[in-house]
PDB file of C-alpha atoms in Angstrom:
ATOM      1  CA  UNK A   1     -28.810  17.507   0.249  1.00 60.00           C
ATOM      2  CA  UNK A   2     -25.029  17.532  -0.126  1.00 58.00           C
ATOM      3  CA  UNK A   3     -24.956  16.256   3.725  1.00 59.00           C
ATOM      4  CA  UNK A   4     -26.926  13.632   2.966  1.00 57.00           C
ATOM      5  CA  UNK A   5     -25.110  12.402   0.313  1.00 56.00           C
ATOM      6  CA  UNK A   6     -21.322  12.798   2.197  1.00 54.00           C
ATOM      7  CA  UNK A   7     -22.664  10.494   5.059  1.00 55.00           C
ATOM      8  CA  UNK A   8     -24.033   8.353   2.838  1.00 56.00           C
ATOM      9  CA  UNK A   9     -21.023   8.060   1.373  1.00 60.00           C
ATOM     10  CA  UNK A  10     -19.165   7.505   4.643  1.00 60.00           C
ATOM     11  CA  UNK A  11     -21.669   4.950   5.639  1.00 56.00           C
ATOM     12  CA  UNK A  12     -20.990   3.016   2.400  1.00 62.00           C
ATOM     13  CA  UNK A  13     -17.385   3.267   2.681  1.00 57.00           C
ATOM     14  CA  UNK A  14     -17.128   2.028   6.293  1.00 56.00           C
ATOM     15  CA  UNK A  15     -19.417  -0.710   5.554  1.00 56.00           C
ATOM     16  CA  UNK A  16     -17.241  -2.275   2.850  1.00 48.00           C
ATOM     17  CA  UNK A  17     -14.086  -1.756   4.635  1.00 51.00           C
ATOM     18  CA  UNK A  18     -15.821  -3.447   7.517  1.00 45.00           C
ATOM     19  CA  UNK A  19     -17.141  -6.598   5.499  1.00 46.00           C
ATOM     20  CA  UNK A  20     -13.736  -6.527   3.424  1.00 45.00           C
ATOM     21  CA  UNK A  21     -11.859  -6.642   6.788  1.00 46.00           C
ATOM     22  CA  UNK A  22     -14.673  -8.974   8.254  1.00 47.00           C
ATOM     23  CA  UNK A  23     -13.530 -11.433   5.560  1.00 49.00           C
ATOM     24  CA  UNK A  24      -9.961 -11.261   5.633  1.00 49.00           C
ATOM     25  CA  UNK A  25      -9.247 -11.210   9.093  1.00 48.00           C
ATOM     26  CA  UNK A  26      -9.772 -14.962  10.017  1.00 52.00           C
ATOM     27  CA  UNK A  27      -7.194 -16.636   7.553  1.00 51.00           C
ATOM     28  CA  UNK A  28      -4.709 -14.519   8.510  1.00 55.00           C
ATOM     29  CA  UNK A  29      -4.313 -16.252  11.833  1.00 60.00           C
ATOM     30  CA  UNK A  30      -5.461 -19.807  10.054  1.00 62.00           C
ATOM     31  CA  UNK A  31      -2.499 -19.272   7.682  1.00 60.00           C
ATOM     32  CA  UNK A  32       0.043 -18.438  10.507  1.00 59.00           C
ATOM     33  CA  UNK A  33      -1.246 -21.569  12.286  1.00 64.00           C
ATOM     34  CA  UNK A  34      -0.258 -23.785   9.058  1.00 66.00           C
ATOM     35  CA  UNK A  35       2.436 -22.153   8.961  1.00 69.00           C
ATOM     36  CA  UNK A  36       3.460 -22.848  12.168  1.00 73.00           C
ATOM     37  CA  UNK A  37       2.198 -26.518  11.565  1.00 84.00           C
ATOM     38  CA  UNK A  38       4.425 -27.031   8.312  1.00 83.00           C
ATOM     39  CA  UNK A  39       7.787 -26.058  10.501  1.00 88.00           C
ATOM     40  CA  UNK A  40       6.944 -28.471  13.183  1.00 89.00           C
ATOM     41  CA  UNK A  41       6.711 -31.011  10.938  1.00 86.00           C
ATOM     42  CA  UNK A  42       9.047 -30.811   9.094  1.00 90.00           C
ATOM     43  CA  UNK A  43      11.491 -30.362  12.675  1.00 91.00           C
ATOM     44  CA  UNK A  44      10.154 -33.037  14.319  1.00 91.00           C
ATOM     45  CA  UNK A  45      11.387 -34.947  10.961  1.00 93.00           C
ATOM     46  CA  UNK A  46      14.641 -33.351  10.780  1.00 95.00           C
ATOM     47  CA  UNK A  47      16.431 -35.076  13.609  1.00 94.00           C
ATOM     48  CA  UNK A  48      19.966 -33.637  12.987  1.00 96.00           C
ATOM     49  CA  UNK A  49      18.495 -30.092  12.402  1.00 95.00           C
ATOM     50  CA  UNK A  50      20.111 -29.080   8.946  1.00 96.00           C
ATOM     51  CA  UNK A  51      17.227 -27.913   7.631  1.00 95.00           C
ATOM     52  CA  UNK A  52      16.468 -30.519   4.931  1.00 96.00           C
ATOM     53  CA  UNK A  53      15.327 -34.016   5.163  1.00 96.00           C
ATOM     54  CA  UNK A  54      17.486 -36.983   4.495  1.00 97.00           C
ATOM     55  CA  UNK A  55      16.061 -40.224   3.104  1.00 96.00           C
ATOM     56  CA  UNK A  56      16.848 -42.011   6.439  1.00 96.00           C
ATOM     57  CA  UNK A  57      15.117 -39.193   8.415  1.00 96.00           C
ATOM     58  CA  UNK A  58      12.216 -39.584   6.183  1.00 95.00           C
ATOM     59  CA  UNK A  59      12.215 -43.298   6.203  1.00 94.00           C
ATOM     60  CA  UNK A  60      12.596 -43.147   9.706  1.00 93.00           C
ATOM     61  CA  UNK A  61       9.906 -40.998  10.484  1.00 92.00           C
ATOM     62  CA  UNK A  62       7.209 -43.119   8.302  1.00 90.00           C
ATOM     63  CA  UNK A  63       8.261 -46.063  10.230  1.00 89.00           C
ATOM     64  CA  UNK A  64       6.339 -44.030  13.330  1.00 82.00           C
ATOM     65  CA  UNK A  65       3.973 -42.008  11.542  1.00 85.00           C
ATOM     66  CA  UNK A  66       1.654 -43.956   8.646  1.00 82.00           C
ATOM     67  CA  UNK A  67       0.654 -41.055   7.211  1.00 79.00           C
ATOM     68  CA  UNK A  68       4.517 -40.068   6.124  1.00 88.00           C
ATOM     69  CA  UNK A  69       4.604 -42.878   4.223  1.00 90.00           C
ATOM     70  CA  UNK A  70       3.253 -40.782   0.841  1.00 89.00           C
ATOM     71  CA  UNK A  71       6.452 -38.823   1.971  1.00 90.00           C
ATOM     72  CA  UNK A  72       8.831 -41.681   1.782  1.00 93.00           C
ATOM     73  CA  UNK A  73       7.289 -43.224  -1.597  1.00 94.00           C
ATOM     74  CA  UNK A  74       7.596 -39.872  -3.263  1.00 94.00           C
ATOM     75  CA  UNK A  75      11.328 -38.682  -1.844  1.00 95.00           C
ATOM     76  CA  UNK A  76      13.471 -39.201  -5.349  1.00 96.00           C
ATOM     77  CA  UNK A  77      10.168 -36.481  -7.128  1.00 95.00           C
ATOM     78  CA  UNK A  78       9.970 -34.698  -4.398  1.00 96.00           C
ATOM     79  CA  UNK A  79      14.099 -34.039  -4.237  1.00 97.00           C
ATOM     80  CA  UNK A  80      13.922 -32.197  -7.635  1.00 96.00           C
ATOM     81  CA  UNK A  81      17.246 -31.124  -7.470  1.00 97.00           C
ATOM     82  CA  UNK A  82      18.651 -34.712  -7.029  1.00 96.00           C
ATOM     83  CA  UNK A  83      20.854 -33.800  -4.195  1.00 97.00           C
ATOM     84  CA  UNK A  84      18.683 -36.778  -1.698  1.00 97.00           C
ATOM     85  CA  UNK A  85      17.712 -34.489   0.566  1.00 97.00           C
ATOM     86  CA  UNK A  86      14.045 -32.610   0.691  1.00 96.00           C
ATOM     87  CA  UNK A  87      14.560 -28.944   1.712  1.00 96.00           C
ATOM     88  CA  UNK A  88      11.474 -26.594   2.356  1.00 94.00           C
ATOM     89  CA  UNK A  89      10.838 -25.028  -0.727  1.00 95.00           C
ATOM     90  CA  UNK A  90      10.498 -29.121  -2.756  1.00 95.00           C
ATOM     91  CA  UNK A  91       8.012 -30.087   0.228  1.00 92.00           C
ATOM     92  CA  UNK A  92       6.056 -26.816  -0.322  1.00 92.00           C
ATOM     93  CA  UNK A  93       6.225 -27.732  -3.793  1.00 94.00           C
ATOM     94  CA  UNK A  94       5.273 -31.133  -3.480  1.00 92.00           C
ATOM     95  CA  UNK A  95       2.296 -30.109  -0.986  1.00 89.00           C
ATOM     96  CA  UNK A  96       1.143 -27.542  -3.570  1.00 91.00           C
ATOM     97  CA  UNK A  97       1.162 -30.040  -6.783  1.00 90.00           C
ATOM     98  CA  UNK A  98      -0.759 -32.512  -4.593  1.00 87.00           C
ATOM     99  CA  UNK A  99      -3.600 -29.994  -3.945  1.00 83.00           C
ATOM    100  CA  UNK A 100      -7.040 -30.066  -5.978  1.00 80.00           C
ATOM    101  CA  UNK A 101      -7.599 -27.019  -8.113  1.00 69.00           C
ATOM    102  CA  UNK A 102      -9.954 -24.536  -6.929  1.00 65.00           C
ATOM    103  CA  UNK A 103     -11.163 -23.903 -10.691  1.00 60.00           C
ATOM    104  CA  UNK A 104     -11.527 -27.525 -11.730  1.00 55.00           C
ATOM    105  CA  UNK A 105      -8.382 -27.665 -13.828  1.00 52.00           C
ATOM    106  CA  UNK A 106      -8.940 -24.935 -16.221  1.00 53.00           C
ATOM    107  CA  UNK A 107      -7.737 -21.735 -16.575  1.00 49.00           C
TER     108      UNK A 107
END
């Protein structure tokens, strides 16, 4: 009886680390990918390479890309620190603010 219930134990516990690992494993890639995504955006933007955007750059880059032009109309929020240039962390900021909430807006 004991056997029975140590393997069916095992079972159990390989099962759900299976289907726990089943689940997880895909969006670790898919979030790499973004990743990857965000900092070639945000390169092929920054045309001097400093590591933040400039108004021109962004301007610039709208001109040849539509969809940057959210980008440009937001730059002075989006440049929090009021220092005109977007770094990383306000465009991450400014991505996250624009997303929907997964709850409906209450927490």
């Amino acid at each position: 009886m004991m056997k029975h219930f140590f393997a069916a134990s095992m079972l159990m516990a390989t099962m759900v680390t299976v289907k726990t690992y089943a689940q997880e494993a895909p969006q670790q890639p898919q979030q790499h990918q973004q990743q990857g995504d965000r900092e070639a955006f945000f390169k092929k933007i920054d045309k001097d390479g400093d590591g933040k955007l400039s108004k021109a750059e962004v301007e610039a880059a709208s001109k040849d890309d539509k969809r940057l032009a959210k980008l440009n109309e937001n730059f002075d929020s989006i440049d929090t620190n009021k220092d005109g240039f977007i770094d990383k962390d306000e465009l991450k900021a400014f991505r996250k603010s624009q997303r929907p909430q997964k709850d409906g807006g209450t927490k």
